Amino acid sequence: MATMVLDIGGTAIKSGLFDGGTLSDIRETPTEAGMGGGHVVQRAKDIIDSYRQRCSFDRIGISTAGQVDPVRGQIIYANENIPGYTGTRLGEILTQAFHVPTAVENDVNAAAIGESVFGAGKGRKEFVCLTYGTGVGGAIFAGGRLYSGCSYSAGEFGAVITHPEDRDIGSDMFSGCYEKYASVTALVKNAVQMDPALDNGRKIFGRLDEPEVRALVDRWVMEIVYGLTSIIHMLNPECVILGGGIMEQPYVLEQLREKLYPNIMSSFRHVQIEKAALGNRAGMLGAAALTR
């Protein structure tokens, strides 16, 4: 029997059916997150119902934005990208609606689980997974298992302080933090200040042969390096798996490998830097693995 899988992000909800080791009937639906958590839950229910009208499934796996208590299937915390999502008992709601067991996990944790079972983390016991996009998300695998911490929120790498001189918690709890400098949002913000036409990653990398643009990207790559240096020294992973659409740019991975190793102690340089293998399907595949 198939598993219904959803990956709920701030922009889109990816969905599909997992059966026999493969995903099928993959769709992408706008989240309309600004309309609030209740609306997002209804979107998820409508999507699942549209599949149920055409096929059967006996489990549901959910990968979602926000900090998640996977035991209760509840959103512990979500920022204002999805207003009112905090506290949502998503697993309970979907189980009651569709009368099948439902597993819920944070999206980066789910992606890491997907990479562990099907992708770049397969066969590895000690690795970290980071995604670079609107913010910076992270997950930790230790001893071959996802490490969640005492309240299921470990791996909040975007909150590592890399610029204490900019710290101002009165205005922003994430001020001075890694994701303010190493996210794609940060790269685009700086690029737009240089040239308003550079309003997305594709345009930035399309002009990489221009010295000013290349210098901008190189500074951003170093911001990624600063955070990774601390993470590697703290956790001593055998592998760092990097995800997010920006990592499809060969120049980024090439520069990260070149600039990272001189910044870490020689005893840590065995660490391998790998691009996530599953692309935007990692969360769905991880959600499927949750229900096995």
C-alpha positions as MATLAB code, in Angstrom:
seq = 'MATMVLDIGGTAIKSGLFDGGTLSDIRETPTEAGMGGGHVVQRAKDIIDSYRQRCSFDRIGISTAGQVDPVRGQIIYANENIPGYTGTRLGEILTQAFHVPTAVENDVNAAAIGESVFGAGKGRKEFVCLTYGTGVGGAIFAGGRLYSGCSYSAGEFGAVITHPEDRDIGSDMFSGCYEKYASVTALVKNAVQMDPALDNGRKIFGRLDEPEVRALVDRWVMEIVYGLTSIIHMLNPECVILGGGIMEQPYVLEQLREKLYPNIMSSFRHVQIEKAALGNRAGMLGAAALTR';
ca = [
       0.000    0.000    0.000;
       1.215    3.505   -0.803;
       2.201    6.314    1.542;
       0.824    9.806    0.951;
       3.662   12.317    1.393;
       3.652   16.115    1.692;
       6.497   18.588    2.051;
       5.001   21.832    3.383;
       7.177   24.865    2.728;
       6.560   28.578    3.003;
       6.106   28.932   -0.762;
       4.853   25.584   -2.002;
       3.495   22.243   -0.812;
       5.076   19.368   -2.706;
       3.107   16.145   -2.700;
       3.265   12.651   -4.085;
       2.691    8.948   -3.518;
       5.493    6.684   -2.340;
       5.153    3.014   -3.207;
       7.658    0.300   -4.009;
      10.606    2.578   -3.315;
       9.610    5.305   -5.766;
       7.664    8.573   -5.793;
       4.879    9.088   -8.293;
       2.137   11.588   -9.112;
       4.307   14.455   -7.868;
       2.592   17.837   -7.665;
       3.380   21.305   -6.380;
       0.710   23.599   -4.928;
       1.142   27.189   -3.655;
       1.115   27.191    0.155;
      -0.476   30.635    0.517;
       1.314   30.699    3.866;
       0.529   34.344    4.545;
      -3.111   33.353    5.064;
      -2.122   31.531    8.232;
      -1.640   28.100    9.739;
      -5.306   27.162    9.577;
      -5.370   27.862    5.851;
      -2.183   25.849    5.300;
      -3.684   22.872    7.128;
      -6.804   23.088    4.967;
      -4.608   23.247    1.845;
      -2.877   20.078    2.993;
      -6.200   18.331    3.623;
      -7.529   19.366    0.208;
      -4.389   18.063   -1.504;
      -4.561   14.731    0.301;
      -8.262   14.439   -0.483;
      -7.598   15.017   -4.184;
      -5.231   12.013   -4.183;
      -7.659    9.871   -2.184;
     -10.297   10.307   -4.874;
      -8.017    8.546   -7.373;
      -5.966    6.088   -5.327;
      -5.589    4.518   -1.883;
      -2.891    4.886    0.752;
      -2.543    3.528    4.263;
      -0.143    6.076    5.811;
       0.658    9.775    5.621;
       4.128   11.270    5.999;
       4.551   15.012    6.460;
       7.680   17.155    6.144;
       6.942   20.706    7.259;
       8.479   24.072    7.977;
       8.752   24.906   11.669;
      10.081   23.152   14.755;
       8.206   19.893   15.217;
       7.492   17.495   18.072;
       7.390   14.258   16.034;
       5.967   12.238   18.943;
       2.825   14.374   19.128;
       2.922   15.446   15.482;
       2.718   19.048   16.655;
       4.289   22.303   15.449;
       6.312   23.559   18.428;
       7.273   26.855   16.798;
       6.872   28.516   13.420;
       7.879   32.053   12.543;
       5.615   34.612   10.928;
       6.170   33.151    7.470;
       3.196   30.955    8.481;
       1.217   33.019   11.017;
      -0.661   31.034   13.625;
       1.008   27.717   12.750;
       2.681   27.331   16.169;
       0.858   24.772   18.288;
      -0.918   23.089   15.368;
      -1.515   19.385   16.077;
      -0.992   18.453   12.450;
      -0.596   14.716   12.954;
      -3.778   14.455   14.990;
      -5.760   16.582   12.529;
      -4.746   14.496    9.507;
      -5.159   11.165   11.285;
      -8.709   12.114   12.261;
      -9.496   13.409    8.786;
      -8.202   10.406    6.824;
      -8.229    7.571    9.399;
      -4.648    6.464    8.720;
      -1.459    6.864   10.831;
       0.327   10.169   10.217;
       4.002   10.971   10.918;
       5.194   14.592   11.042;
       8.757   15.925   11.033;
      10.591   19.208   10.506;
      11.461   19.751    6.845;
      15.268   19.796    7.197;
      15.175   16.771    9.494;
      12.983   15.004    6.947;
      15.390   15.936    4.145;
      18.291   14.565    6.197;
      16.374   11.334    6.796;
      15.719   11.137    3.063;
      19.424   11.640    2.316;
      20.315    9.034    4.961;
      18.059    6.373    3.476;
      18.204    7.177   -0.236;
      20.898    9.797   -0.925;
      24.252   11.315    0.022;
      24.050   10.158    3.651;
      23.396    6.507    2.846;
      25.772    4.306    4.827;
      27.077    7.212    6.923;
      26.600    7.342   10.680;
      27.899   10.840   11.535;
      26.856   13.701    9.276;
      25.177   17.073    9.278;
      22.799   18.389    6.675;
      22.310   22.105    5.983;
      19.982   23.828    3.554;
      20.513   27.356    2.277;
      17.500   29.273    1.044;
      15.235   31.842    2.665;
      17.100   30.982    5.879;
      19.593   28.328    6.941;
      18.261   25.043    8.298;
      20.128   22.101    9.732;
      19.926   18.527   10.942;
      22.325   16.247   12.797;
      22.847   12.508   12.376;
      24.786   10.824   15.195;
      25.355    7.101   15.500;
      23.238    6.573   12.406;
      20.195    8.255   13.924;
      18.670   11.706   13.740;
      19.689   13.685   16.824;
      16.767   15.878   17.876;
      17.855   17.269   21.254;
      15.741   17.320   24.430;
      12.873   19.242   22.826;
      13.174   18.132   19.178;
      14.844   21.368   18.018;
      18.547   20.455   17.615;
      20.296   21.613   14.460;
      19.109   25.230   14.478;
      22.341   26.191   12.740;
      20.864   29.385   11.316;
      20.919   30.773   14.872;
      24.687   30.331   15.354;
      26.117   33.808   16.059;
      28.759   34.658   13.467;
      28.631   38.463   13.726;
      28.299   39.427   17.415;
      28.968   43.071   16.530;
      25.535   43.136   14.852;
      23.684   41.438   17.712;
      20.535   43.293   18.828;
      18.018   40.888   20.355;
      15.650   43.727   21.143;
      14.923   44.152   17.464;
      15.630   40.681   16.075;
      16.499   37.421   17.836;
      18.392   36.363   14.703;
      20.484   39.544   14.516;
      24.146   38.691   14.049;
      23.246   35.078   13.251;
      24.482   32.810   10.495;
      21.352   32.866    8.354;
      21.416   36.672    8.169;
      24.674   36.407    6.181;
      24.844   32.918    4.654;
      21.281   32.450    3.377;
      20.289   33.035   -0.239;
      18.111   35.859    1.105;
      21.292   37.566    2.344;
      23.083   37.045   -0.969;
      20.201   38.545   -2.942;
      19.815   41.451   -0.515;
      23.459   42.426   -0.993;
      23.287   41.907   -4.759;
      20.230   44.170   -5.104;
      22.077   46.909   -3.250;
      24.749   46.709   -5.941;
      22.343   46.362   -8.870;
      18.532   46.182   -8.490;
      18.393   43.837  -11.493;
      20.164   41.112   -9.475;
      17.029   40.098   -7.613;
      17.450   36.309   -7.583;
      20.189   33.702   -7.489;
      19.874   32.733  -11.136;
      20.510   36.296  -12.282;
      23.454   36.658   -9.912;
      25.182   33.525  -11.166;
      24.338   34.447  -14.752;
      26.672   37.431  -14.313;
      29.416   35.644  -12.421;
      32.007   36.659  -15.014;
      31.676   40.278  -13.849;
      34.373   40.979  -11.214;
      32.050   42.884   -8.876;
      29.464   40.102   -8.917;
      32.067   37.401   -8.411;
      33.528   39.323   -5.454;
      30.047   39.583   -3.929;
      29.486   35.829   -4.298;
      32.934   35.076   -2.881;
      32.179   37.137    0.228;
      28.911   35.235    0.643;
      30.725   31.900    0.264;
      33.039   32.943    3.099;
      29.987   33.617    5.273;
      28.949   30.001    4.671;
      32.475   28.900    5.563;
      32.449   30.794    8.875;
      29.418   28.877   10.091;
      30.562   25.511    8.746;
      33.918   25.918   10.485;
      32.236   26.143   13.892;
      29.761   23.346   13.133;
      32.509   20.966   11.988;
      34.682   21.709   15.020;
      31.729   21.189   17.383;
      30.286   17.998   15.891;
      33.207   16.319   14.076;
      31.053   14.839   11.293;
      32.366   12.528    8.616;
      30.309   14.392    6.024;
      28.540   17.713    5.538;
      25.614   17.527    3.097;
      24.597   20.853    1.588;
      21.141   21.414    0.121;
      19.040   24.177   -1.375;
      18.713   25.160   -5.013;
      21.754   27.438   -4.795;
      23.976   24.389   -4.294;
      23.210   23.367   -7.885;
      25.646   26.106   -8.890;
      28.996   24.282   -9.386;
      30.959   27.406   -8.460;
      29.525   27.428   -4.919;
      30.565   23.885   -4.002;
      33.929   24.337   -5.698;
      34.685   27.495   -3.715;
      33.389   26.044   -0.449;
      35.732   23.077   -0.710;
      38.655   25.332   -1.598;
      38.064   27.815    1.236;
      36.778   25.592    4.027;
      39.676   23.184    4.566;
      42.320   25.845    5.393;
      39.913   27.130    8.080;
      39.566   23.845    9.968;
      42.128   22.011   12.061;
      44.089   19.329   10.224;
      42.574   16.614   12.433;
      39.109   17.537   11.077;
      40.019   17.706    7.376;
      38.801   14.185    6.675;
      35.290   15.658    6.550;
      33.696   15.372    3.121;
      31.613   18.181    1.647;
      28.812   16.803   -0.517;
      25.879   18.249   -2.396;
      22.508   16.826   -1.380;
      21.664   14.047   -3.826;
      17.857   14.129   -3.737;
      17.179   17.740   -4.680;
      13.712   19.027   -3.876;
      12.411   15.480   -3.331;
      14.477   14.935   -0.168;
      11.705   16.084    2.170;
       9.076   13.871    0.549;
      11.371   10.849    0.581;
      12.225   11.524    4.213;
       8.531   11.819    5.037;
       7.989    8.426    3.377;
      10.831    6.920    5.415;
       9.211    8.182    8.637;
       6.282    5.834    8.130;
       8.259    2.655    7.400;
];
